[in-house]
Structures are given as structure tokens and as C-alpha cells.
Coordinates of N, CA, C and O in Angstrom, one line a residue:
M1 N 65.8 106.1 -267.0 CA 66.0 104.8 -266.4 C 65.3 104.9 -265.1 O 65.1 105.8 -264.4
D2 N 64.5 103.7 -264.8 CA 63.6 103.6 -263.7 C 64.3 102.6 -262.7 O 65.1 102.0 -263.0
E3 N 63.7 102.5 -261.5 CA 64.2 101.6 -260.4 C 64.2 100.1 -260.9 O 65.0 99.4 -260.2
S4 N 63.5 99.6 -261.8 CA 63.4 98.3 -262.2 C 64.8 97.9 -263.2 O 65.0 96.7 -263.4
D5 N 65.4 99.0 -263.7 CA 66.5 98.9 -264.3 C 67.7 98.5 -263.6 O 67.9 99.0 -262.5
A6 N 68.5 97.4 -264.1 CA 69.6 96.8 -263.2 C 70.7 97.9 -263.0 O 71.4 97.9 -262.0
R7 N 70.7 98.8 -264.0 CA 71.9 100.0 -263.7 C 71.4 101.1 -262.8 O 72.1 102.0 -262.6
Y8 N 70.1 101.0 -262.3 CA 69.6 102.2 -261.7 C 70.3 102.3 -260.2 O 70.6 101.2 -259.6
V9 N 70.7 103.4 -259.9 CA 71.2 103.6 -258.6 C 70.4 104.8 -257.9 O 70.3 105.9 -258.4
A10 N 69.9 104.7 -256.7 CA 69.1 105.4 -256.0 C 69.9 106.8 -255.7 O 71.0 106.6 -255.5
P11 N 69.3 108.0 -255.9 CA 70.0 109.2 -255.5 C 70.4 109.2 -254.0 O 69.8 108.5 -253.2
F12 N 71.3 110.0 -253.8 CA 71.7 110.2 -252.2 C 70.8 111.2 -251.6 O 70.6 112.3 -252.2
A13 N 70.2 110.8 -250.5 CA 69.5 111.8 -249.8 C 70.3 112.9 -249.1 O 71.5 112.4 -248.4
V14 N 70.1 114.1 -248.9 CA 70.9 115.0 -248.4 C 70.3 115.6 -247.1 O 68.9 115.8 -247.0
T15 N 71.0 115.5 -246.1 CA 70.6 116.1 -244.8 C 71.4 117.3 -244.6 O 72.4 117.5 -245.1
G16 N 70.8 118.1 -243.7 CA 71.4 119.5 -243.5 C 71.4 120.4 -244.7 O 70.6 120.2 -245.6
D17 N 72.4 121.3 -244.7 CA 72.5 122.2 -245.9 C 72.9 121.6 -247.1 O 74.0 121.0 -247.0
P18 N 72.1 121.5 -248.3 CA 72.6 120.8 -249.3 C 73.8 121.3 -250.0 O 74.6 120.5 -250.5
S19 N 74.2 122.6 -249.9 CA 75.4 123.1 -250.4 C 76.6 122.6 -249.7 O 77.7 122.3 -250.3
V20 N 76.4 122.4 -248.3 CA 77.5 121.9 -247.5 C 77.7 120.4 -247.8 O 78.7 120.0 -248.0
A21 N 76.5 119.7 -248.0 CA 76.7 118.4 -248.2 C 77.2 118.1 -249.7 O 78.1 117.2 -249.8
F22 N 76.9 118.9 -250.6 CA 77.6 118.7 -251.9 C 79.0 119.1 -251.9 O 79.8 118.3 -252.6
L23 N 79.5 120.1 -251.2 CA 80.9 120.3 -251.0 C 81.7 119.1 -250.4 O 82.7 118.6 -250.9
A24 N 80.9 118.4 -249.3 CA 81.6 117.4 -248.8 C 81.7 116.2 -249.8 O 82.7 115.5 -249.8
L25 N 80.7 116.0 -250.6 CA 80.8 114.9 -251.6 C 81.9 115.3 -252.5 O 82.6 114.3 -253.0
R26 N 82.2 116.5 -253.1 CA 83.2 116.8 -254.0 C 84.5 116.5 -253.3 O 85.4 115.9 -253.9
R27 N 84.7 116.8 -252.1 CA 85.9 116.4 -251.1 C 86.1 115.0 -251.2 O 87.2 114.5 -251.4
V28 N 85.0 114.2 -250.8 CA 85.2 112.7 -250.7 C 85.6 112.1 -252.2 O 86.4 111.3 -252.3
L29 N 85.0 112.6 -253.1 CA 85.1 112.1 -254.5 C 86.5 112.4 -254.9 O 87.3 111.5 -255.4
A30 N 87.0 113.5 -254.7 CA 88.4 113.9 -255.0 C 89.6 113.1 -254.4 O 90.6 113.0 -254.7
A31 N 89.2 112.6 -253.1 CA 90.2 111.8 -252.3 C 90.2 110.4 -252.9 O 91.2 109.5 -252.3
Y32 N 89.4 109.9 -253.7 CA 89.4 108.5 -254.1 C 90.8 108.4 -255.0 O 91.1 109.3 -255.7
P33 N 91.4 107.1 -254.8 CA 92.6 106.9 -255.7 C 92.3 107.0 -257.3 O 91.2 106.6 -257.7
R34 N 93.3 107.5 -257.9 CA 93.1 107.5 -259.3 C 92.2 108.3 -259.9 O 91.5 108.1 -261.0
T35 N 91.5 109.4 -259.1 CA 90.4 110.1 -259.5 C 90.7 111.5 -259.7 O 91.6 112.1 -259.0
R36 N 90.1 112.2 -260.7 CA 90.5 113.6 -261.0 C 89.3 114.2 -261.4 O 88.4 113.8 -262.2
I37 N 89.0 115.3 -260.6 CA 87.7 116.2 -260.9 C 88.0 116.8 -262.2 O 89.1 117.7 -262.2
V38 N 87.2 116.9 -263.2 CA 87.5 117.6 -264.5 C 86.4 118.8 -264.7 O 86.8 119.6 -265.6
A39 N 85.4 118.8 -263.8 CA 84.4 119.8 -264.1 C 83.7 120.0 -262.8 O 83.4 119.0 -262.0
S40 N 83.4 121.2 -262.2 CA 82.7 121.3 -261.0 C 82.1 122.6 -261.0 O 82.6 123.7 -261.2
T41 N 80.8 122.7 -260.4 CA 80.2 123.9 -260.1 C 79.3 123.6 -258.7 O 79.6 122.8 -257.9
D42 N 78.6 124.7 -258.4 CA 78.0 124.5 -257.0 C 77.1 123.4 -256.9 O 76.5 123.0 -255.9
S43 N 76.5 122.9 -258.1 CA 75.5 121.8 -258.1 C 75.8 120.6 -259.1 O 75.0 119.7 -259.2
Y44 N 77.1 120.6 -259.5 CA 77.4 119.5 -260.5 C 79.0 119.2 -260.4 O 79.7 120.1 -260.1
V45 N 79.3 118.0 -260.5 CA 80.7 117.6 -260.4 C 80.8 116.5 -261.4 O 79.9 115.5 -261.4
R46 N 81.9 116.5 -262.2 CA 82.3 115.3 -263.1 C 83.8 115.0 -262.8 O 84.5 115.8 -262.8
A47 N 84.0 113.7 -262.7 CA 85.3 113.2 -262.4 C 85.5 112.1 -263.3 O 84.7 111.3 -263.9
T48 N 86.8 111.8 -263.5 CA 87.2 110.5 -264.2 C 88.0 109.8 -263.1 O 88.8 110.2 -262.4
C49 N 87.7 108.4 -263.2 CA 88.5 107.5 -262.3 C 89.2 106.4 -263.2 O 88.5 105.8 -264.0
R50 N 90.5 106.3 -263.1 CA 91.2 105.2 -263.8 C 91.0 103.9 -263.0 O 91.6 104.0 -261.8
T51 N 90.9 102.9 -263.6 CA 90.7 101.6 -263.0 C 92.1 101.1 -262.7 O 93.2 101.6 -263.5
R52 N 92.3 100.0 -261.9 CA 93.6 99.5 -261.9 C 94.1 98.8 -263.2 O 95.4 98.7 -263.4
L53 N 93.1 98.5 -264.1 CA 93.6 97.9 -265.5 C 93.8 99.1 -266.4 O 94.2 98.8 -267.6
G54 N 93.8 100.3 -266.0 CA 93.9 101.4 -266.7 C 92.8 102.1 -267.5 O 92.9 103.0 -268.4
F55 N 91.5 101.4 -267.5 CA 90.4 101.9 -268.1 C 89.8 103.3 -267.4 O 90.1 103.4 -266.2
V56 N 89.2 104.0 -268.2 CA 88.8 105.2 -267.6 C 87.3 105.2 -267.3 O 86.6 104.8 -268.2
D57 N 86.8 105.4 -266.1 CA 85.3 105.5 -266.0 C 84.9 107.0 -265.7 O 85.8 107.7 -265.2
D58 N 83.7 107.4 -265.9 CA 83.2 108.6 -265.6 C 82.3 108.6 -264.4 O 81.4 107.6 -264.4
V59 N 82.4 109.7 -263.6 CA 81.4 109.8 -262.3 C 80.8 111.1 -262.6 O 81.4 112.1 -262.8
E60 N 79.5 111.2 -262.5 CA 78.8 112.6 -262.6 C 77.9 112.7 -261.3 O 77.2 111.6 -261.1
C61 N 77.9 113.8 -260.7 CA 77.0 114.0 -259.4 C 76.2 115.3 -259.7 O 76.8 116.4 -260.1
C62 N 74.9 115.4 -259.5 CA 74.2 116.7 -259.8 C 73.3 116.9 -258.5 O 72.5 115.9 -258.2
L63 N 73.3 117.9 -257.9 CA 72.6 118.3 -256.7 C 71.2 118.9 -257.2 O 71.3 119.9 -257.9
W64 N 70.2 118.4 -256.6 CA 68.9 119.0 -256.6 C 68.6 119.5 -255.3 O 68.0 118.8 -254.5
S65 N 69.0 120.7 -255.0 CA 68.7 121.4 -253.7 C 67.2 121.2 -253.2 O 66.9 120.9 -252.1
E66 N 66.3 121.6 -254.1 CA 64.9 121.6 -253.8 C 64.4 120.2 -253.2 O 63.7 120.1 -252.3
D67 N 64.8 119.2 -254.0 CA 64.4 117.8 -253.6 C 65.3 117.2 -252.5 O 65.2 116.2 -252.1
R68 N 66.5 118.0 -252.1 CA 67.4 117.3 -251.2 C 67.9 116.2 -251.6 O 68.2 115.3 -250.8
L69 N 68.3 116.1 -252.8 CA 68.8 114.7 -253.5 C 70.1 115.1 -254.2 O 70.3 116.2 -255.0
V70 N 71.0 114.2 -254.4 CA 72.2 114.1 -255.4 C 71.9 112.9 -256.3 O 72.1 111.8 -255.8
H71 N 71.9 113.2 -257.5 CA 71.7 112.1 -258.4 C 73.1 111.8 -258.8 O 73.9 112.7 -259.2
V72 N 73.5 110.5 -259.2 CA 74.7 110.1 -259.4 C 74.6 109.2 -260.7 O 74.0 108.3 -260.7
R73 N 75.9 109.2 -261.4 CA 76.0 108.3 -262.4 C 77.5 108.0 -262.5 O 78.3 108.8 -262.3
S74 N 77.7 106.6 -262.6 CA 79.2 106.2 -262.8 C 79.2 105.0 -263.7 O 78.5 104.1 -263.8
A75 N 80.0 105.4 -264.9 CA 79.8 104.2 -266.0 C 81.2 104.3 -266.7 O 82.0 105.2 -266.6
S76 N 81.5 103.1 -267.2 CA 82.6 102.8 -267.9 C 82.6 103.5 -269.2 O 81.5 103.6 -270.0
R77 N 83.7 104.0 -269.8 CA 83.7 104.4 -271.2 C 83.7 103.4 -272.2 O 83.4 103.5 -273.3
H78 N 83.9 102.1 -271.8 CA 84.1 101.1 -272.7 C 82.8 100.2 -272.6 O 82.6 99.2 -271.8
A79 N 81.6 100.6 -273.2 CA 80.3 99.9 -273.1 C 80.4 98.5 -273.5 O 79.5 97.7 -272.9
L80 N 81.3 98.0 -274.2 CA 81.5 96.6 -274.5 C 82.0 95.8 -273.5 O 81.8 94.6 -273.4
L81 N 82.6 96.4 -272.5 CA 83.1 95.5 -271.3 C 82.2 95.7 -270.2 O 81.7 96.7 -269.9
W82 N 82.1 94.5 -269.6 CA 81.4 94.4 -268.4 C 82.2 94.9 -267.2 O 83.5 94.4 -267.2
D83 N 81.9 95.8 -266.5 CA 82.7 96.4 -265.3 C 82.9 95.5 -264.1 O 83.5 96.1 -263.2
L84 N 82.2 94.5 -264.2 CA 82.3 93.6 -262.8 C 81.8 94.1 -261.7 O 82.2 94.0 -260.5
G85 N 81.0 95.2 -261.8 CA 80.3 95.9 -260.6 C 81.1 96.9 -260.1 O 80.8 97.6 -259.1
V86 N 82.3 97.3 -260.7 CA 83.1 98.4 -260.1 C 82.5 99.8 -259.9 O 82.5 100.5 -258.9
N87 N 81.7 100.0 -260.9 CA 80.9 101.5 -260.8 C 79.9 101.4 -259.8 O 79.7 102.4 -259.0
R88 N 79.1 100.4 -259.6 CA 78.2 100.3 -258.6 C 78.8 100.3 -257.2 O 78.3 101.0 -256.4
R89 N 79.9 99.5 -257.1 CA 80.5 99.6 -255.7 C 81.1 101.0 -255.5 O 81.2 101.5 -254.4
R90 N 81.5 101.7 -256.5 CA 82.1 103.0 -256.4 C 81.1 103.9 -255.8 O 81.2 104.9 -254.8
V91 N 79.9 103.8 -256.4 CA 78.7 104.8 -256.1 C 78.2 104.4 -254.6 O 78.0 105.3 -253.7
E92 N 78.1 103.2 -254.2 CA 77.8 102.9 -252.8 C 79.0 103.2 -251.9 O 78.6 103.4 -250.8
S93 N 80.1 103.0 -252.2 CA 81.3 103.5 -251.3 C 81.1 104.9 -251.2 O 81.3 105.5 -250.1
L94 N 80.9 105.7 -252.3 CA 80.7 107.2 -252.1 C 79.6 107.5 -251.2 O 79.7 108.4 -250.3
R95 N 78.5 106.8 -251.3 CA 77.3 107.0 -250.5 C 77.6 106.8 -249.0 O 77.4 107.7 -248.1
R96 N 78.3 105.8 -248.8 CA 78.8 105.3 -247.3 C 79.7 106.4 -246.7 O 79.6 106.9 -245.6
R97 N 80.8 106.8 -247.7 CA 81.7 107.8 -247.1 C 81.0 109.1 -247.0 O 81.5 109.8 -245.9
L98 N 80.1 109.6 -247.8 CA 79.4 110.9 -247.6 C 78.6 110.8 -246.4 O 78.4 111.8 -245.6
S99 N 77.9 109.7 -246.2 CA 77.2 109.4 -245.0 C 78.0 109.7 -243.7 O 77.6 110.2 -242.6
S100 N 79.1 109.1 -243.7 CA 80.1 109.1 -242.6 C 80.5 110.5 -242.4 O 80.8 111.0 -241.2
A101 N 80.8 111.3 -243.5 CA 81.4 112.7 -243.5 C 80.4 113.6 -242.8 O 80.6 114.6 -242.2
A102 N 79.1 113.3 -243.2 CA 77.9 114.1 -242.6 C 77.5 113.9 -241.2 O 77.1 114.7 -240.4
G103 N 77.7 112.6 -240.8 CA 77.4 112.4 -239.4 C 78.6 112.4 -238.5 O 78.7 112.6 -237.3

């Protein structure tokens, strides 16, 4: 997927120690309502988010320490349903919250 794709989400730029930033990201993600961390390592986290209507969305974040980036994916499990921008808003909210936590 490239930047011209409507589903593209720019990775998060990491400031400071990448490991500390990624730990903060996991804490911020875990604090979201109806969200459960289902897998986590030092450089990867996967979570499920239940929407208000009961649908399950997947969120994945992968730290690339050398590039100082966190790549993010948030998607509905129900590909036939349009998510009304919920996943993009979730990622951008995560980006803002992470920026606030770091600053």
C-alpha cells in the first residue's frame, strides 16, 4: 500500500528512545475503551477493539527502531461493511495521544 491509497496511514515518528515510546504506545492503546491487547512483544502489539455496535476491529503496531517509526494498521474484520472512518479516527487519536504522552 502506498501513500496514494485512501487506506494508507502514515507511520508514527518516534522521538526519544524508541523502546520507551513503544511502551507508551502500548499503555495508551490499552487504555482505550472496549480494547484488549491480545499479543505484545518489545516491537509489536496487536489489540482488538469492540465498536459500540459490537463489531470487532483489529489494531496492529510494529516498531522499526532503526527508522524510528511505528507502522500502524487498524481494520474492521467485516470487510463488506464500511467503517464510517472509525479506524482512521482511532489511529489518528492514537497518534495524538502518543504525542501528548511523549511531550
